XYZ file of C-alpha atoms in Angstrom:
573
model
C 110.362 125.747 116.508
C 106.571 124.726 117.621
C 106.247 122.328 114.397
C 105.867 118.836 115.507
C 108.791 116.709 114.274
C 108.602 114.306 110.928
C 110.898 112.243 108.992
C 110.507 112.068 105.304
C 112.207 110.794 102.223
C 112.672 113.270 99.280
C 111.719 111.264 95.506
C 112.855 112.692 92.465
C 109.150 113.936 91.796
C 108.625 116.290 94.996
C 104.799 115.913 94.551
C 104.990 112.214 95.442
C 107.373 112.477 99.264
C 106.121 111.022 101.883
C 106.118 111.786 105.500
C 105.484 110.138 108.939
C 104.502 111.412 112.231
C 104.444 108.785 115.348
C 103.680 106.069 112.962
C 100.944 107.501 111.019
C 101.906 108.021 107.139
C 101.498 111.261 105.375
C 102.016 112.791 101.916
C 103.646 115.974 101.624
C 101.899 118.682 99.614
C 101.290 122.521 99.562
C 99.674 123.537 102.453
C 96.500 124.976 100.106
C 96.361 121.259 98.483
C 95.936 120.025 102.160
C 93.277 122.466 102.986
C 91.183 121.141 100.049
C 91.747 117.569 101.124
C 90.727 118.669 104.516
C 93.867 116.906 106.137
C 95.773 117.547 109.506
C 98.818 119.766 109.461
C 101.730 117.216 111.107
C 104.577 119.425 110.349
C 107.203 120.301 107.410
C 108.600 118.259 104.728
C 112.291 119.424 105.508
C 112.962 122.762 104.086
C 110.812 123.348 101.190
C 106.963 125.146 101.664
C 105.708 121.471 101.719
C 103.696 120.446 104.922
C 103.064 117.000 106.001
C 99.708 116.239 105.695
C 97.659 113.361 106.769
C 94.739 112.602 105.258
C 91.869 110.873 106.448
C 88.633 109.582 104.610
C 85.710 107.751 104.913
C 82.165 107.072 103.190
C 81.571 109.332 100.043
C 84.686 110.882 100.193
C 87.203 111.368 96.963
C 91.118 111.928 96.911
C 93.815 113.148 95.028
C 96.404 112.780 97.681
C 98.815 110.179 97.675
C 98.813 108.886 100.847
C 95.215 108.697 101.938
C 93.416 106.687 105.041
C 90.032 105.206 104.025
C 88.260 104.236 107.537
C 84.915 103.148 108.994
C 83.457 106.636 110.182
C 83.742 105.909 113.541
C 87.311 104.287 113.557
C 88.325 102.807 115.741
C 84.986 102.003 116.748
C 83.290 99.204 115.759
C 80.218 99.914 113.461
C 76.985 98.143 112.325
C 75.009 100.305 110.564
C 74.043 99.365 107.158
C 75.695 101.390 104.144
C 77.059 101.880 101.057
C 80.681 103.310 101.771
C 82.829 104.065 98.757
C 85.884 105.970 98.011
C 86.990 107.382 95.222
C 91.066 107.597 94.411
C 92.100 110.332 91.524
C 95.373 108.779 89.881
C 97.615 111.296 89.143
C 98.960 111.681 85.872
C 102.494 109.909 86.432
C 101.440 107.371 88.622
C 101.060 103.199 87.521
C 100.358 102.167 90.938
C 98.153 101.814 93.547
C 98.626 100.030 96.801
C 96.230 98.706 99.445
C 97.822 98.245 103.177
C 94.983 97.365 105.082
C 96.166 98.318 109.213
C 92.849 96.975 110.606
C 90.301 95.139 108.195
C 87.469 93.148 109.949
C 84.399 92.485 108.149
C 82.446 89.323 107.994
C 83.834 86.354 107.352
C 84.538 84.290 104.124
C 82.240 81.456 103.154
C 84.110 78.828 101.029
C 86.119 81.816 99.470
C 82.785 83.602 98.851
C 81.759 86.983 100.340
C 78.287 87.018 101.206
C 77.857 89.340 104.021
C 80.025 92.926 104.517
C 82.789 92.957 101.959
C 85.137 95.439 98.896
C 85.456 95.478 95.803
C 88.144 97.510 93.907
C 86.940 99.357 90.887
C 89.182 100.444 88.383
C 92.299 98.677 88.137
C 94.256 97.965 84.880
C 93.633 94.329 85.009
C 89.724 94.350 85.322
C 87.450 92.822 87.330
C 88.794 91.788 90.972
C 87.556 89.628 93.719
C 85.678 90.671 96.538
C 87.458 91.225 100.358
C 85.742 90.244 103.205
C 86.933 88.458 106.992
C 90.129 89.055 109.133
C 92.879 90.576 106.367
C 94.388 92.762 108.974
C 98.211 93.011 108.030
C 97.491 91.813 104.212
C 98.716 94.084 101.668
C 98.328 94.227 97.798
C 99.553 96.152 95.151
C 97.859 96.720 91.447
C 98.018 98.461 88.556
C 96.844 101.252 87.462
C 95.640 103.716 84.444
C 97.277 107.303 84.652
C 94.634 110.024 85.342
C 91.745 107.325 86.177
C 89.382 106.970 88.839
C 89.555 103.771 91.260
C 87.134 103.031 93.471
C 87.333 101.228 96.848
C 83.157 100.387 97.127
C 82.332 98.753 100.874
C 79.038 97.405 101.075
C 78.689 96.945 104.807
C 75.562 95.615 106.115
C 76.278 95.562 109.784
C 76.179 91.824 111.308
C 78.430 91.686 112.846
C 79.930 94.593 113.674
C 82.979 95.737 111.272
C 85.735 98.300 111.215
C 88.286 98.987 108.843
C 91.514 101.467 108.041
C 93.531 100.921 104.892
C 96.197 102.976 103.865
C 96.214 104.040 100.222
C 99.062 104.910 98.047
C 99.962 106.256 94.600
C 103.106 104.978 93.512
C 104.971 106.888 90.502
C 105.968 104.781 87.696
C 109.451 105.704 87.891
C 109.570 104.673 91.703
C 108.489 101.144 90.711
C 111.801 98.940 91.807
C 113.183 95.866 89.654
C 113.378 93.173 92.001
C 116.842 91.546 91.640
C 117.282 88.327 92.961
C 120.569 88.222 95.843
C 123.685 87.383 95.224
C 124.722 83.485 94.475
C 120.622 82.722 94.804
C 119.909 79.833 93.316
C 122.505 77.605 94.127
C 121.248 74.226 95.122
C 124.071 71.840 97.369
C 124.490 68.908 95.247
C 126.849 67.691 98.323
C 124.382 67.401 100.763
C 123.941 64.728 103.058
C 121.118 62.362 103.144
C 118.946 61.734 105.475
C 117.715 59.174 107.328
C 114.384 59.352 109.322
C 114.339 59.096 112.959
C 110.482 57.309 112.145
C 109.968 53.771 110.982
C 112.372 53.444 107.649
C 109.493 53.092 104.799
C 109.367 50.113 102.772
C 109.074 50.213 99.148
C 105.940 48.851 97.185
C 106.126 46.977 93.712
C 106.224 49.721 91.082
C 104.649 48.367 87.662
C 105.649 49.085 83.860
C 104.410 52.374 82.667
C 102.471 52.064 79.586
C 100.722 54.506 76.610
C 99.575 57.751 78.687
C 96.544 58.279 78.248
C 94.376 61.448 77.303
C 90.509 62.754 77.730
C 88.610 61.250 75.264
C 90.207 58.271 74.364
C 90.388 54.865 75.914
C 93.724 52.829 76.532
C 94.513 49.986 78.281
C 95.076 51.499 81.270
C 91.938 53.330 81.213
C 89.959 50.091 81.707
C 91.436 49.298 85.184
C 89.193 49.941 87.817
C 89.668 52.209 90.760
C 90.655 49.772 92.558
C 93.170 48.290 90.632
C 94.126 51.503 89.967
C 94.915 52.058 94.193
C 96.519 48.888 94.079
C 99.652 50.341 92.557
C 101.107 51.509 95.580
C 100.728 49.376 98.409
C 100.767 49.721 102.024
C 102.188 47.239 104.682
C 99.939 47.883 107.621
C 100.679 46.891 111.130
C 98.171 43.854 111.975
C 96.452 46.331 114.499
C 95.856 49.189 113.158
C 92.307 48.315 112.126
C 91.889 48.703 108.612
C 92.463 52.465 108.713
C 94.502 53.825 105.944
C 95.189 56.427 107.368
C 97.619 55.196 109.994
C 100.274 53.468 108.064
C 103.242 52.287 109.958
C 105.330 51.467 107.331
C 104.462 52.899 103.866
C 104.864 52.807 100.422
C 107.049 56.064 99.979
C 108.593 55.775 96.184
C 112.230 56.396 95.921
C 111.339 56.187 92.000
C 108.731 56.486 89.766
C 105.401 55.658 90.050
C 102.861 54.386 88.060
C 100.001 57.149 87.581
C 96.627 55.348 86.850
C 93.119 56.539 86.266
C 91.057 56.357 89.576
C 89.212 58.045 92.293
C 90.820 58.388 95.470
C 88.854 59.707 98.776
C 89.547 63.581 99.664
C 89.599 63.652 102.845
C 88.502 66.138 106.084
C 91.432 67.845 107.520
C 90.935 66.004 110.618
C 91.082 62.553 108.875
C 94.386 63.437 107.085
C 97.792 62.384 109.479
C 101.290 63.418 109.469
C 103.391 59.846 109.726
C 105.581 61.079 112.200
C 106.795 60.287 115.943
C 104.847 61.994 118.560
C 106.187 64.710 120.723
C 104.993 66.495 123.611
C 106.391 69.899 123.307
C 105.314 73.712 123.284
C 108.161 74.956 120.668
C 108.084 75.793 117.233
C 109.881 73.194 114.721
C 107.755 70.380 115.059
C 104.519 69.959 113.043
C 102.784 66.906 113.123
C 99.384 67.291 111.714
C 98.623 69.168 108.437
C 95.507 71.687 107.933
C 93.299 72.820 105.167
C 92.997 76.752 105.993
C 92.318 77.175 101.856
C 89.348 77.621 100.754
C 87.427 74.693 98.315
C 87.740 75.751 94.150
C 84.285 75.088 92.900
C 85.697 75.041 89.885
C 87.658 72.126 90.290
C 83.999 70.754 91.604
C 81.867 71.532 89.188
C 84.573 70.311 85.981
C 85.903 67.046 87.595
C 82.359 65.859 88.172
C 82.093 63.801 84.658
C 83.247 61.214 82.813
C 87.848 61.451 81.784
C 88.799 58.768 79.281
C 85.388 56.329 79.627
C 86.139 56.630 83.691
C 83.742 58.489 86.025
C 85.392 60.656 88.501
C 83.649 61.838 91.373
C 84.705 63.131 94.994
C 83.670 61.334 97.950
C 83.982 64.443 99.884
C 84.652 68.051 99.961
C 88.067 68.350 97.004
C 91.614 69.189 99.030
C 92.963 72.406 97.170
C 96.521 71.438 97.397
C 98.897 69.526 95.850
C 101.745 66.533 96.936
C 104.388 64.939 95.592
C 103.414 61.159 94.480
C 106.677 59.676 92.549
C 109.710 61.180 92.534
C 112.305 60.627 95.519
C 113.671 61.952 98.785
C 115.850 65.423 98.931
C 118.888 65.554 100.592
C 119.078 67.653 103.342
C 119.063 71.422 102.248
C 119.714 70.672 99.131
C 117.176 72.780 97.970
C 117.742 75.924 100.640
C 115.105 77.996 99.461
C 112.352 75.466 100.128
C 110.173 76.776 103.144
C 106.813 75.628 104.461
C 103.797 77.351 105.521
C 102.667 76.545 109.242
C 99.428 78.155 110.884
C 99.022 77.455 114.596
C 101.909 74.534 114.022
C 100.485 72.617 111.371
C 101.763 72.461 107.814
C 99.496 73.304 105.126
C 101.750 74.524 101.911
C 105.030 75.195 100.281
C 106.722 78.075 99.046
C 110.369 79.631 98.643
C 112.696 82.086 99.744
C 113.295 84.686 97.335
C 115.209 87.086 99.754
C 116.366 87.563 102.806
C 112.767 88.906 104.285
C 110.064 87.702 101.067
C 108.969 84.350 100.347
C 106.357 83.128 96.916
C 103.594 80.899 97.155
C 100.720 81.055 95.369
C 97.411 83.310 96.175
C 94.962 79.753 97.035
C 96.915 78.949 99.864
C 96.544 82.205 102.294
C 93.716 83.841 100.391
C 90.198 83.579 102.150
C 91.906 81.870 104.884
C 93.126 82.565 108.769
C 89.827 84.229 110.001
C 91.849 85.142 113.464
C 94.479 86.695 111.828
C 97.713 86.349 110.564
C 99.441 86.206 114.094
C 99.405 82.458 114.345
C 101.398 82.051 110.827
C 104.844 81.197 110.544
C 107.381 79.877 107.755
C 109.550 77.270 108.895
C 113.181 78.415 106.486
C 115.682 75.152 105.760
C 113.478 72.389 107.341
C 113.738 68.924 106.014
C 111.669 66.534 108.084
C 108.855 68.735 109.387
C 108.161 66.000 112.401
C 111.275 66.214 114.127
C 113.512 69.519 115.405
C 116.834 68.873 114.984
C 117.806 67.338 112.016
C 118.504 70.523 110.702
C 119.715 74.508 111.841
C 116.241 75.640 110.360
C 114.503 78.714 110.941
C 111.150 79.455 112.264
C 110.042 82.961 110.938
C 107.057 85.208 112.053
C 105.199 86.956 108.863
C 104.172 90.452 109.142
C 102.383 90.698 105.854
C 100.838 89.020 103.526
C 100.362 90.426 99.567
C 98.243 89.021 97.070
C 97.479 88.882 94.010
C 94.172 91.432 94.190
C 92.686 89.443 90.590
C 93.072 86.337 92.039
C 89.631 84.035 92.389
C 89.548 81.216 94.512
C 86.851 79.916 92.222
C 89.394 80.149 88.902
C 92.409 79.169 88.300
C 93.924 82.535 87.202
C 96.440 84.784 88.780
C 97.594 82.542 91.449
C 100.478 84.163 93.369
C 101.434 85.170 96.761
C 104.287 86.952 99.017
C 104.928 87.008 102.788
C 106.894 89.677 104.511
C 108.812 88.295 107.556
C 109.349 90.253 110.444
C 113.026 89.862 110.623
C 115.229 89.050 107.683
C 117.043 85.666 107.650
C 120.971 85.315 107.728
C 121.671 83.178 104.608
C 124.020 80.492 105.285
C 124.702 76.421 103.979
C 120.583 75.771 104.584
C 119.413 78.824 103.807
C 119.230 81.245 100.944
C 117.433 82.717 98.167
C 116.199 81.018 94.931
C 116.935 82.656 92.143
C 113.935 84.525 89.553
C 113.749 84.194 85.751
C 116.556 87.139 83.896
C 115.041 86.484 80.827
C 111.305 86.956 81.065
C 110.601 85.747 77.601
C 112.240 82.560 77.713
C 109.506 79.738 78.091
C 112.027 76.933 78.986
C 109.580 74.324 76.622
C 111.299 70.743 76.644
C 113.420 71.389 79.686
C 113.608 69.419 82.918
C 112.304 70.915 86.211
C 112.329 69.855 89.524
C 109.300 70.284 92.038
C 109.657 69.691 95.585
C 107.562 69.308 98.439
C 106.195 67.775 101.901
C 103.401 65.567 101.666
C 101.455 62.927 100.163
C 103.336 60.355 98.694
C 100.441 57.663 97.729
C 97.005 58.236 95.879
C 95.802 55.437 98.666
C 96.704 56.918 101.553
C 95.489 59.906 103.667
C 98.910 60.324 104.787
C 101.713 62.758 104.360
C 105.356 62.175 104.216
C 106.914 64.630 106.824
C 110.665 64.596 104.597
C 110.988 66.476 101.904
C 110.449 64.966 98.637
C 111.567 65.882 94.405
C 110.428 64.841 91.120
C 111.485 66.034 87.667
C 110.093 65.625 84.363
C 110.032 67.558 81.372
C 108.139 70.443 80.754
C 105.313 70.321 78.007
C 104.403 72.588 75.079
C 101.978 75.397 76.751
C 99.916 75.351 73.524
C 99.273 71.739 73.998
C 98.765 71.754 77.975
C 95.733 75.020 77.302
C 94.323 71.933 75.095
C 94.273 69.613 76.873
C 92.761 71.518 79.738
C 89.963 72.915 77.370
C 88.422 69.680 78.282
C 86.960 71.205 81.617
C 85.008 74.038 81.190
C 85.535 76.399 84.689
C 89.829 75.072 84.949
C 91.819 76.354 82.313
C 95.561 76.604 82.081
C 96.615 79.886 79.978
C 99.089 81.000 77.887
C 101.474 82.945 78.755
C 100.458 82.696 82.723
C 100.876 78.975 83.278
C 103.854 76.956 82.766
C 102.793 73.207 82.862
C 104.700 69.570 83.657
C 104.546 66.163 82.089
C 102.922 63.838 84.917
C 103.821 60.514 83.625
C 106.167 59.601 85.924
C 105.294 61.387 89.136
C 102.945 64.278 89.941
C 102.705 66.995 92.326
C 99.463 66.625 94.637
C 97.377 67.606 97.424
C 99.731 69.455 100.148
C 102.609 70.785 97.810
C 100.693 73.822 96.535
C 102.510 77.104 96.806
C 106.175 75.242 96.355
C 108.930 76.241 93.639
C 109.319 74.605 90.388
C 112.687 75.221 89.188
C 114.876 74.579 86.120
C 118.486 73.888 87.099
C 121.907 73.931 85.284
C 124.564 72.430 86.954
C 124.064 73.964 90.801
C 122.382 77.113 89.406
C 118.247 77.080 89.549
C 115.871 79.358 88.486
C 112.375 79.180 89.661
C 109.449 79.270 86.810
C 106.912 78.327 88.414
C 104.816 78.294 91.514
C 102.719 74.932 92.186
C 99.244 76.059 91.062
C 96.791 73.143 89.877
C 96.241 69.701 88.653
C 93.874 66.634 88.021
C 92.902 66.505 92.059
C 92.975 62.612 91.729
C 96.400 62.547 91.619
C 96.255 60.580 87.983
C 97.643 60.345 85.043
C 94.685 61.074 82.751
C 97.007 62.813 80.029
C 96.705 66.187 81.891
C 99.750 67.987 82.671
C 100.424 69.666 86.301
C 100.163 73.267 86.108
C 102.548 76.161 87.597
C 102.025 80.095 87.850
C 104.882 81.047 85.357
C 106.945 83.427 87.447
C 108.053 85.633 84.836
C 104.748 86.356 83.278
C 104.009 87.796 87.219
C 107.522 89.395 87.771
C 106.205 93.147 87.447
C 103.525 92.310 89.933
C 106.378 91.596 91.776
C 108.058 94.356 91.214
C 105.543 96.644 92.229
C 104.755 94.511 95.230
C 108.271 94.318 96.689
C 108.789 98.470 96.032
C 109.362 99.916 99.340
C 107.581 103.298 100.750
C 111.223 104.254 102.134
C 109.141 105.520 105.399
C 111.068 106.247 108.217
């Protein structure tokens, strides 16, 4: 009667149960098991021997529980002592993964994606080699497999400028508590009867759109290939107000494509976050629902640096500034309103900076390069804004504006490859799904490659390889898909970028491209009013150009048990 109180969920493996006590997780376990792991008694698991037990480690220490706390030694102190501080997880013999739920992680901060100061590396994992953690990834989460019976190893190197701190809980998950994520009910269904829209901004005029000829490919030289730069610009044109000063940046009534455009060879300016404008009416107000500047929280791909510095089809290509990791839609043609209801966008401290999708009531998918390395002060300031349209006015639609509570990536991911590049947010409240809002639905059939199909990509965003602009309404383009074989060629060309097969799912560019600003957004393959997302907007030439170089997705089936294990719930209570 003197026990302290817990709630627990029984598992059909009573070794693996966990428990809770005021908020603090614990595994239940005999109490002589808990005495070896030198854990604190917090009560009975129900009405077997099993005691709750929390455990709670630090440098040097090893595990076999499977719910364990790895902290700074003086948590929740700050620290700044220099030290090696690993921990070492036992995998038990029926487990397949391993999840990382880090409560309180502050260590130094990122440098263009790059740890150089405090960080962790996980040893161990099925996949191989992972990417160093370091900065603000308090309320991030990830999820990994993992070898039965191994060893993994969560090595800190701190070196104590500044000061860091850190708790991350740490636990085994049984194979046969993984979870198959099903997509909801009806998801998927676009509204092919939705309204359009018309902008409450200046009405955009549409420039001359020129013949599309031979596309061309690395190494060889077409016709197209010998127009300059310039020329090359010169495909979509701007009508500029007569006082606006020369700056492209400010257009007042732009080119924005309601069909194709012509992709050309050039070199278009990337420019500072500051320098790149939302066209959109201005409005004085405090609420959330109306974004009207865009920001680069991603950190650069050196990758894309180092490869795109060199000569594509006779043409030198060469950035004037620091590359923009995203990606916009340039081509293609306005949405109507909702009729893509899964489409969301990713605001920190109200400004847009990617795309993504709803895949159920409380989860959305975008890919790993858009939140990884990124929001040094936290993930309190991030929000998803669920059945916008235009993202520079309020009401034009019943939208949503949705708090995230975590954040779980993909723990291989490396912001300087191309590899792995996936993403979910947990919201703090689940949506109501309704006309503007709902799931999209994920590939049944995981080994269907849907080669020589159409798919749509949609997105906010830059609409002209001229302009530093965005467009604030929502945007589409289809094409067909290409042959993956023949994309992974094609990108062989640029040692450092690769697109990989079966990971990557790519799309013919020749009409219309995704580019800088769309990155994290659904590409989906629709029949009738049913769509299925396959990919997730990865990569692409970062000019914005047809060079014969496909756009390139993160197939969503390949990564649907990473899913699977990410989306399995604790059932804590």
């Amino acid at each position: 009667m003197f026990n302290p109180p817990t709630s627990y969920v029984p598992r059909n493996r009573p070794r693996y149960q966990l428990c809770e006590v005021d908020g603090t997780m614990g595994a239940c376990m005999k109490g002589s098991v808990c005495r070896r792991e030198r854990g604190l008694f917090a009560g009975y698991c129900g009405g077997d021997n099993d005691v709750c037990c929390v455990v709670d480690k630090s440098c040097e220490d090893s595990t076999r529980s499977h719910s364990t706390y790895f902290r700074n030694p003086n948590f929740p102190k700050n620290e700044t002592e220099e030290r090696m501080c690993p921990l070492t997880v036992e995998v038990g013999r029926d487990v397949c993964a391993v999840r990382l739920s880090f409560e309180k992680f502050e260590l130094s901060p990122y440098t263009e994606g790059v740890c150089i100061g405090d960080h962790l590396t996980v040893l161990g994992t099925k996949e191989g080699s992972t990417t160093p953690i370091c900065g603000n990834m308090t309320g991030w989460t990830t999820t990994f497999a993992v070898k039965k019976g191994s060893d993994v190893v969560l090595a800190m190197v701190l070196q104590g400028r500044p000061a860091h701190t850190f708790s991350i809980q740490v636990t085994q998950i049984a194979c046969d508590e993984v979870q198959v994520f099903h997509s909801p009910t009806y998801a998927g269904i676009r509204n092919p009867d939705a309204e359009k829209y018309t902008p409450t901004t200046k009405k955009p005029i549409a420039g001359p759109v020129k013949p599309l000829g031979p596309k061309p490919t690395p190494g060889t030289t077409t016709p197209e290939s010998t127009t300059s730069p310039d020329d090359a610009n010169e495909e979509t044109t701007t009508a500029m107000s007569p006082d606006d000063g020369g700056d492209e940046g400010k257009p007042t009534e732009a080119s924005v494509h309601e069909g194709p455009t012509t992709l050309m060879p050039g070199t278009i300016p990337s420019p500072k976050p500051s320098d790149v404008l939302i066209r959109a009416q201005k409005v004085d107000s405090d609420d959330d629902g109306v974004y009207l500047d865009i920001l680069d929280v991603t950190p650069a791909i050196s990758a894309f640096k180092r490869a795109f510095e060199l000569r594509v089809s006779n043409k030198c290509f060469q950035y004037e500034d620091e590359p923009q990791p995203g990606f916009r839609i340039i081509g293609g043609g306005y949405t109507r309103i909702n009729e893509y209801p899964w489409q969301v966008a990713l605001v920190y401290r109200k400004k847009f900076f990617c795309g993504g999708s709803l895949i159920s009531d409380r989860h959305i998918l975008t890919a790993a390069h858009c939140v990884f390395g990124s929001f040094s002060a936290g993930i309190n300031d991030l929000r998803v804004s669920i059945g916008d349209h235009d993202i520079s006015t309020r009401n034009e639609t019943d939208h949503i504006v949705g708090k995230v509570k975590h954040v779980h990536w993909n723990l291989h991911y490396n912001p300087h490859s191309t590899e792995h590049d996936i993403a979910l947010m947990e919201l703090e409240e689940p949506v109501s799904f309704r006309f503007g809002v709902s799931a999209v639905k994920l590939p049944s059939d995981l080994d269907d490659l849907f080669e020589g199909e159409n798919a749509t990509v949609t997105g906010w965003g830059r609409y002209s390889v001229r302009l530093k602009a965005t467009n604030p309404v929502l945007k589409e383009y289809t094409g067909p898909l290409t042959n993956i074989s023949k994309c992974v060629e094609a990108w062989d060309v640029f040692k450092g970028i690769s697109a990989r097969s079966p990971n990557h799912v790519c799309l013919d560019v020749t009409m219309g491209t995704p580019c800088h600003g769309d990155s994290g957004g659904p590409l989906v393959v629709c029949s009738g009013v049913q769509c299925t997302q396959i990919g997730v907007v990865s990569f692409g030439f970062p000019m914005c150009t047809n060079v014969g170089l496909p756009a390139v997705f993160t197939r969503v089936s390949h990564y649907k048990s990473w899913i699977d294990m990410n989306l399995t719930p604790l059932d804590i209570f």
